[in-house]
Amino acid sequence: YSLGESAGLFAMGAWPDRGQMLKRMQGTDLFTTSLAGRCNAARKAWGIPSNDDVNWCVAIVNRSADRVRQAIKNLPTTRLLIINTTDECVIGGRKIHVEQAIKALGCEAVFLKGVIAVHCDAVEPVAEAYKALHIFPTAQIEGLRFYSCALGKSYELSSESTASSILNQALFGFDFPTIINQAYKDGVRLFLEMGPGSSCTRMIKHILAGKPHFADSACINGEDDYVTIFKTLGRLIAERVPVSLESLYGENANPADDIVWKKTKSTDKITMIVGGKSPIPALPILNARDKKTNAKTQPPENNNQYSGLMKSIAENIEVTSRSHQKFLDFSNKLTKNFAKTFDIQTRLLEAMMRDKNQVPHRNNEIALSRDMCLEFATGSVEKVLGPEFAVVDTYKVRVRLPDEPLMLVDRIISIEGEKGSLGHGKVVTEHDVLSDVWYLDGGHAPVCISVEAGQADLFLCSYLGIDLVVKGERAYRLLDANVIFHAGLPQPGDTIRYEIEIEKFVRQGDTYLFFFNFKGWIDNTLLISMSNGCAGFFTEDEVIHSGGIILTEEDSKPLKGNKMDGWKDLVKLYPESYDDDALEGLRKGDLSRCFGPIFKDINISDSLRLPGGRMKLIDRILSLDPIGGRYGIGSIRAEADIHPDDWFLTCHFKDDMVMPGTLMYECCAHTLRIFIQRIGWVTDKPGVCYEPVEGVESVLKCRGPVTPKTRHVIYEVDIKNLGYAPEPCAIADANMYADGHHIVSFKDMSIKISGITRTEIESFWKEKSNTTHKIQQPKIHHPQPAIFDRNHIVEFATGKPSKAFGARYKPFDSQRFIARLPAPPYSFIDRITSIEPKQCLLEPGGW
C-alpha cells in the first residue's frame, strides 16, 4: 500500500541495497521541496504562483470513489489519490479545495499529517527523477509473488518493472480493493500486515467481508510490540500456519542462576479440542502459475481428512515445546534486569524533574496509571481489563475515555464493583492541574475541564460490562446531569479527586441506560457535585430520530427576569451583532474593535479576555438584544462553524467522534461572557477571573450530538438574573442548535467575576465617563413593547418558524418551504411593535 510497496521490495530482499536508497534520498530535493515543503512539483504542475502557498493536504473520506469524482470535478486542485474500500477514499490537494470537497461530500474526514504530494499529476514535473530514484538491481526471490499497486496484480520483477510500478502509482494513484480482490482470486487467504499500524488490516477485512480469510497486523499502535508479535503468532498457529518460536530466542538466552524451572515429562500423546475453528477452505489451483512436472501423483497415506492437520499440530507442539523452556528462562532473566533498570531510571527521573509541574507525592497505591488510561482510550480494552474483554476490541464502537488532549484521568486510585455485572460500581480518579497546561483560563481550570475531568464513568460502565451487552451496535450518549460548584475553580498545583458512582443500569427494550453521580474534591474541600446523571446507549438511527429537545408551551412562555434593586446600566445598550473579526478583538483585549467607540481606550485584565487557541469555541455573534430573550432582560446568540477535523471531535472519541457536552456548556459560557462585557462588566484589575456562582445548580439535558457531519451550531442564551453579590453575577438559560436541530439545553448556568465588586465596577466607568461623554452616541427612542423581538426575527430568518410564530407553523420547521427574512449580517430589523391584520388572516391593506 503506497510506500509499503517499495518497503516490501527492500524487506524481502528483492532490492538488496537499502543503503543506496538512503544516499539517494539525501542527495535529492524530492522529499524536501519538490514533493514536500513548498511542493514545487505541484506548484509547477498546477500553475500556482511562486508567492502563493500550495498548502498541500491529504484526507481520508468515508465516501465511494464515484461520489468523490463527482464532488471534485469542478475543484481544480483536488485529486482522488487512493481508493481504500468501496466506501472510503483518500483525497489530496490544496487545502482550500480539499475542504470544499469534504463539504460537498457532507462526510466525515480525517486529515493525515506528513504525507508527500504523490498519487496524482503533481508528480509529473519530477517523474523522471522519481523513477530514477527507484531503479535498483533486482534479485529474484524463489517462492514469493510480488504485487504492483499500479497494475492491480502480480508481476515479474526487474529493475525496469519495479521502478515503473512505483512511478505509476505515484502518478496515477491506485485502487486497493482491486489488488486485494486479485490476490484473493489468485488464492491468497492469509493477509499479514508487517508495517506500523493496522489500517491495511482494517481495509482488507472490509474488502473481503463475508469471504473466508485471515487478516492481522503485527504492529498495532498503542499495544506492546512483544505482546502483538506473540498474539499474531498464536493466531497464525490457529490458522494452521507452521510457526517456529526458536528464532525469537538466541542460543545465549541463558536462564538466571537462582531460578530452576521444573520440567514436565514429555509425551507422545496429543490432546485435541474438538469443535474449534475449522481450517480456511483450500486454495484454488492457479493454472497460470502451475509448473509442469513428470512426477506421478501419490495416493494419500490414509483417508482421514484431518491427518494433515494432526501432523501439522504435532510439529507445532514439538517445536513450541523445545523453545518454550528457553523463553521462560530468558524471560525470567530479562524481567529481573528490567526491574533493576526501571528502578534506577525512576530514581533518576524523580531527581531531575522536581519543578513547578511536579505533582505532590502520594503514598497511596493506584489501580491504573495514566498510561493505562490512555491505553483504554485509544488502544486495547483487553490489555486494561483482561482477556474476558478481548472480544470488545473487535467491535466497531466501544466505550472509551477521550484521547489527548481531553484525556483528563491522570490515575485511577480504586475500582469497586463486579467486573461485567452491570451492577453498582464506584471508581476514584485524580486529575492534576499543571502550570503550563493548555486549558488554563484566567489562571484557572475552566468549568468544562473541572466537570470533564470526572469522565471516568466511561471507564466504569465499560468495566461493569456494558460493551459485552451492546456488542458495538450502540454508542454512549450523555443525556442528563445536574452540576453544583461549591468552591472556586481549580488552580495550578491542585489535584482534583473524583469519586464517581454508577447507581444502576436499566434496560428499556434494546436500549440500556445507567444512572450515576460524582463528587470532586481538592484536598478536603468539596469542589463540585454532579447528581441525576444519566447516559444511554443508542444506535445512530435512534439518535437521528430522537426529536431533540422538545419544549412545551410552558417552557416557551415569556417570564419576567430579575435585575437587582437599584440596577443602573453602566453604558448605553443597543441591539447589535459582531462578526468574526470583532470577536478576535475580544481575544486580543481590544474591546472597541468589537463593541465600538464607547469602549475606546478601555483595557481589561488578561484574565478576562475571550480565550483563543483550542478554546476558541465561537466564531461570531448573530444578535445581542439588551431587552430580548424569554425573560426580557437580555439575550445573545452565537454561532460556530464545525469542521470534521476539529480537535474536540477527533479526540472524543477515537471511533465515535462527538462534541463533549462539557464543551457545549463552555461555548454557552463564552457567549454569556460577551454579553456581560457589553453591559459594562469589565475591569483592568489584575487577578480577577470568571467562575460559576457557588451553590447554583445547573441542569443539562442533551438530546442530540455534534458530529463531523455537523456544519454550524448556534448557542442561544437568555439572561434571567443580573446583580451583584457583591461581585457581578448572572444566571441564564441556554439552548444549543446543530444545523437547526435543538439538541441541548442548560438551565440556570451561572457566571461571576471573582475579585471585584459593584463599587469597583461603577468607579471604573466613572473614571472613563469624561471620555465617554465626548463620544457621539446614536440617538434611540425607548421602543414600544415588541410583539416580535430580535430573537423571533433571527429565529424566523435562520431557525424554526414555529418558534417565531407558534405551533401552527411547525410544518414549516422541516417539511414545507416558507419565505424568510435575510439572516445576519443582513438582518436589519430589531423588533416589530405593531402589525395588522390578525395572524393567518388574509386581508388587503395589512401593515
Coordinates of C-alpha atoms in Angstrom, one line a residue, residues 43-302:
R43 CA 3.2 24.3 -7.9
K44 CA 4.6 23.8 -11.5
A45 CA 2.0 21.1 -12.5
W46 CA -1.0 23.3 -11.4
G47 CA 0.4 26.7 -12.3
I48 CA 0.5 28.1 -8.7
P49 CA 2.4 31.4 -8.4
S50 CA 5.7 31.3 -6.5
N51 CA 4.4 33.7 -3.9
D52 CA 1.3 31.6 -3.2
D53 CA 1.4 28.7 -0.7
V54 CA 0.4 25.3 -2.1
N55 CA -0.9 24.2 1.3
W56 CA -0.9 20.5 0.3
C57 CA -3.1 18.3 2.5
V58 CA -4.4 14.8 2.4
A59 CA -7.6 13.4 4.0
I60 CA -9.4 10.1 4.3
V61 CA -13.2 10.4 3.5
N62 CA -15.9 7.9 4.0
R63 CA -17.4 8.1 0.6
S64 CA -17.2 6.0 -2.6
A65 CA -14.9 6.8 -5.5
D66 CA -17.8 7.7 -7.8
R67 CA -19.1 10.2 -5.3
V68 CA -15.7 11.6 -4.8
R69 CA -15.1 12.0 -8.5
Q70 CA -18.4 13.8 -8.8
A71 CA -17.6 16.2 -5.9
I72 CA -14.2 17.2 -7.1
K73 CA -14.8 17.6 -10.8
N74 CA -15.1 21.3 -10.5
L75 CA -12.3 21.8 -8.0
P76 CA -9.1 22.5 -9.9
T77 CA -6.6 21.2 -7.3
T78 CA -8.3 18.4 -5.6
R79 CA -7.4 14.8 -6.6
L80 CA -8.7 11.3 -5.8
L81 CA -5.4 9.7 -4.7
I82 CA -6.3 6.2 -3.5
I83 CA -9.4 4.0 -3.3
N84 CA -9.2 2.3 0.1
T85 CA -12.5 0.4 0.1
T86 CA -15.9 0.6 -1.7
D87 CA -16.9 3.5 0.6
E88 CA -13.6 5.1 1.7
C89 CA -11.1 7.1 -0.3
V90 CA -8.0 9.2 0.1
I91 CA -8.2 12.7 -1.4
G92 CA -5.5 15.4 -1.6
G93 CA -4.6 18.8 -3.0
R94 CA -4.6 22.4 -1.9
K95 CA -6.3 22.7 1.5
I96 CA -9.0 25.2 0.4
H97 CA -10.2 22.9 -2.4
V98 CA -9.9 19.7 -0.3
E99 CA -12.1 21.3 2.4
Q100 CA -14.6 22.3 -0.3
A101 CA -14.7 18.7 -1.5
I102 CA -15.4 17.5 2.1
K103 CA -18.1 20.0 2.5
A104 CA -19.7 19.0 -0.9
L105 CA -19.5 15.3 0.2
G106 CA -21.1 16.1 3.5
C107 CA -18.9 13.4 5.1
E108 CA -16.6 12.6 7.9
A109 CA -12.9 13.2 7.2
V110 CA -9.6 12.5 8.8
F111 CA -6.7 14.7 7.8
L112 CA -3.3 12.9 7.5
K113 CA -0.1 14.6 8.5
G114 CA 3.3 14.3 6.8
V115 CA 2.1 12.9 3.5
I116 CA 4.0 13.9 0.5
A117 CA 2.3 15.2 -2.7
V118 CA 2.1 11.9 -4.7
H119 CA -0.5 9.6 -6.2
C120 CA -1.6 12.3 -8.7
D121 CA -0.4 14.5 -11.5
A122 CA 1.5 16.7 -9.0
V123 CA 4.4 14.3 -9.6
E124 CA 4.6 14.8 -13.4
P125 CA 7.3 17.6 -13.3
V126 CA 9.6 15.3 -11.4
A127 CA 8.5 11.9 -12.9
E128 CA 11.9 11.1 -14.4
A129 CA 13.8 11.9 -11.2
Y130 CA 11.3 9.9 -9.1
K131 CA 11.7 6.9 -11.3
A132 CA 15.5 7.1 -11.3
L133 CA 15.4 7.1 -7.5
H134 CA 13.7 3.7 -7.7
I135 CA 15.9 1.9 -10.3
F136 CA 17.9 -0.8 -8.5
P137 CA 19.4 -4.2 -9.3
T138 CA 16.6 -6.7 -8.6
A139 CA 17.0 -10.2 -7.1
Q140 CA 14.5 -12.9 -7.9
I141 CA 13.1 -14.4 -4.6
E142 CA 12.1 -18.0 -5.0
G143 CA 8.6 -18.8 -3.8
L144 CA 7.4 -15.2 -3.5
R145 CA 4.8 -13.4 -5.6
F146 CA 5.0 -9.6 -5.7
Y147 CA 2.1 -7.3 -6.4
S148 CA 2.0 -3.9 -8.1
C149 CA -0.3 -1.2 -6.7
A150 CA -0.5 0.5 -10.1
L151 CA -1.1 -2.7 -12.1
G152 CA -3.5 -4.2 -9.5
K153 CA -2.0 -7.6 -10.0
S154 CA 1.2 -9.6 -9.5
Y155 CA 4.1 -9.1 -11.9
E156 CA 7.6 -10.3 -12.7
L157 CA 10.4 -8.3 -11.1
S158 CA 13.1 -6.4 -13.0
S159 CA 14.9 -3.1 -12.5
E160 CA 12.5 -1.5 -15.1
S161 CA 9.3 -3.1 -14.0
T162 CA 9.7 -2.3 -10.3
A163 CA 10.7 1.3 -10.9
S164 CA 7.8 1.7 -13.4
S165 CA 5.3 0.3 -10.9
I166 CA 6.5 2.7 -8.2
L167 CA 6.3 5.7 -10.6
N168 CA 2.9 4.8 -11.9
Q169 CA 1.2 4.6 -8.5
A170 CA 2.9 7.9 -7.7
L171 CA 1.4 9.5 -10.9
F172 CA -2.0 7.8 -11.0
G173 CA -2.8 6.5 -7.5
F174 CA -4.3 3.1 -7.1
D175 CA -7.3 1.0 -6.3
F176 CA -6.6 -1.1 -3.2
P177 CA -9.7 -3.3 -3.5
T178 CA -8.6 -4.3 -7.0
I179 CA -5.3 -5.5 -5.6
I180 CA -6.8 -7.4 -2.7
N181 CA -9.5 -9.0 -4.8
Q182 CA -7.0 -10.1 -7.4
A183 CA -4.8 -11.6 -4.7
Y184 CA -7.8 -13.4 -3.3
K185 CA -8.6 -14.7 -6.8
D186 CA -5.0 -15.9 -7.0
G187 CA -5.6 -18.0 -3.9
V188 CA -4.3 -15.7 -1.1
R189 CA -6.3 -16.3 2.1
L190 CA -3.8 -15.0 4.7
F191 CA -3.0 -11.3 4.9
L192 CA -0.4 -10.2 7.4
E193 CA 0.4 -6.5 7.8
M194 CA 4.0 -6.1 8.7
G195 CA 4.2 -2.3 8.8
P196 CA 3.2 0.1 11.6
G197 CA -0.5 0.3 12.4
S198 CA -3.4 -1.8 11.3
S199 CA -5.1 0.3 8.7
C200 CA -4.5 -2.2 5.9
T201 CA -5.8 -5.0 8.0
R202 CA -9.0 -2.9 8.6
M203 CA -9.4 -2.2 4.9
I204 CA -8.8 -5.8 3.9
K205 CA -11.4 -7.1 6.4
H206 CA -13.9 -4.6 4.8
I207 CA -13.0 -5.5 1.3
L208 CA -13.3 -9.3 1.9
A209 CA -16.2 -9.1 4.3
G210 CA -18.2 -12.3 4.0
K211 CA -15.4 -14.3 2.4
P212 CA -13.2 -16.8 4.3
H213 CA -9.9 -15.1 5.0
F214 CA -7.4 -14.1 7.8
A215 CA -6.1 -10.6 8.2
D216 CA -4.0 -9.4 11.1
S217 CA -1.4 -6.8 12.0
A218 CA 2.0 -7.5 13.5
C219 CA 2.4 -3.9 14.7
I220 CA -0.6 -2.4 16.4
N221 CA -0.5 1.2 17.6
G222 CA -0.7 1.5 21.3
E223 CA 0.0 -2.1 22.0
D224 CA 3.2 -3.6 23.4
D225 CA 5.3 -4.8 20.4
Y226 CA 6.2 -8.1 22.1
V227 CA 2.5 -8.8 23.0
T228 CA 1.5 -8.1 19.4
I229 CA 4.0 -10.5 18.0
F230 CA 3.0 -13.3 20.3
K231 CA -0.7 -12.7 19.6
T232 CA 0.0 -12.7 15.9
L233 CA 2.0 -16.0 16.1
G234 CA -0.8 -17.5 18.2
R235 CA -3.4 -16.6 15.6
L236 CA -1.2 -18.0 12.8
I237 CA -0.9 -21.3 14.6
A238 CA -4.7 -21.3 15.0
E239 CA -4.9 -20.8 11.2
R240 CA -2.7 -24.0 10.8
V241 CA 0.4 -22.0 9.7
P242 CA 3.6 -23.7 10.7
V243 CA 5.3 -21.5 13.2
S244 CA 8.7 -21.8 14.9
L245 CA 9.4 -19.8 18.1
E246 CA 13.0 -20.8 18.2
S247 CA 14.1 -17.9 16.0
L248 CA 12.9 -15.5 18.7
Y249 CA 15.5 -16.6 21.3
G250 CA 19.2 -17.0 20.6
E251 CA 21.5 -19.6 21.9
N252 CA 22.8 -17.3 24.6
A253 CA 19.5 -16.6 26.2
N254 CA 20.6 -18.5 29.4
P255 CA 18.4 -18.9 32.5
A256 CA 19.0 -16.9 35.7
D257 CA 21.3 -18.6 38.2
D258 CA 18.9 -18.7 41.1
I259 CA 15.8 -20.0 39.4
V260 CA 15.2 -23.6 38.3
W261 CA 12.2 -24.3 36.2
K262 CA 10.5 -27.7 36.8
K263 CA 10.5 -29.6 33.5
T264 CA 7.5 -31.7 32.8
K265 CA 7.8 -35.2 31.3
S266 CA 7.4 -35.2 27.6
T267 CA 4.8 -37.4 26.0
D268 CA 3.9 -38.5 22.5
K269 CA 0.2 -38.0 23.1
I270 CA -1.8 -35.1 21.6
T271 CA -4.9 -33.6 23.2
M272 CA -7.3 -32.2 20.6
I273 CA -10.1 -29.8 21.3
V274 CA -13.0 -30.9 19.2
G275 CA -15.2 -28.1 17.8
G276 CA -12.6 -25.4 17.3
K277 CA -12.2 -23.2 14.3
S278 CA -12.2 -25.1 11.0
P279 CA -9.4 -24.6 8.5
I280 CA -9.8 -22.0 5.8
P281 CA -11.0 -23.7 2.6
A282 CA -8.4 -25.0 0.3
L283 CA -6.8 -22.5 -2.1
P284 CA -7.9 -22.7 -5.7
I285 CA -5.4 -24.1 -8.3
L286 CA -3.5 -21.3 -10.1
N287 CA -3.2 -22.7 -13.7
A288 CA -1.2 -19.7 -14.8
R289 CA 1.4 -20.3 -12.1
D290 CA 1.5 -24.1 -12.2
K291 CA 4.8 -25.7 -13.1
K292 CA 4.7 -28.8 -15.2
T293 CA 6.1 -31.9 -13.5
N294 CA 6.6 -35.5 -14.6
A295 CA 6.2 -36.8 -11.0
K296 CA 3.3 -39.2 -10.5
T297 CA 0.6 -38.3 -8.0
Q298 CA 1.0 -40.4 -4.9
P299 CA -2.1 -41.8 -3.2
P300 CA -2.9 -40.3 0.2
E301 CA -1.4 -42.2 3.2
N302 CA -4.9 -42.6 4.7

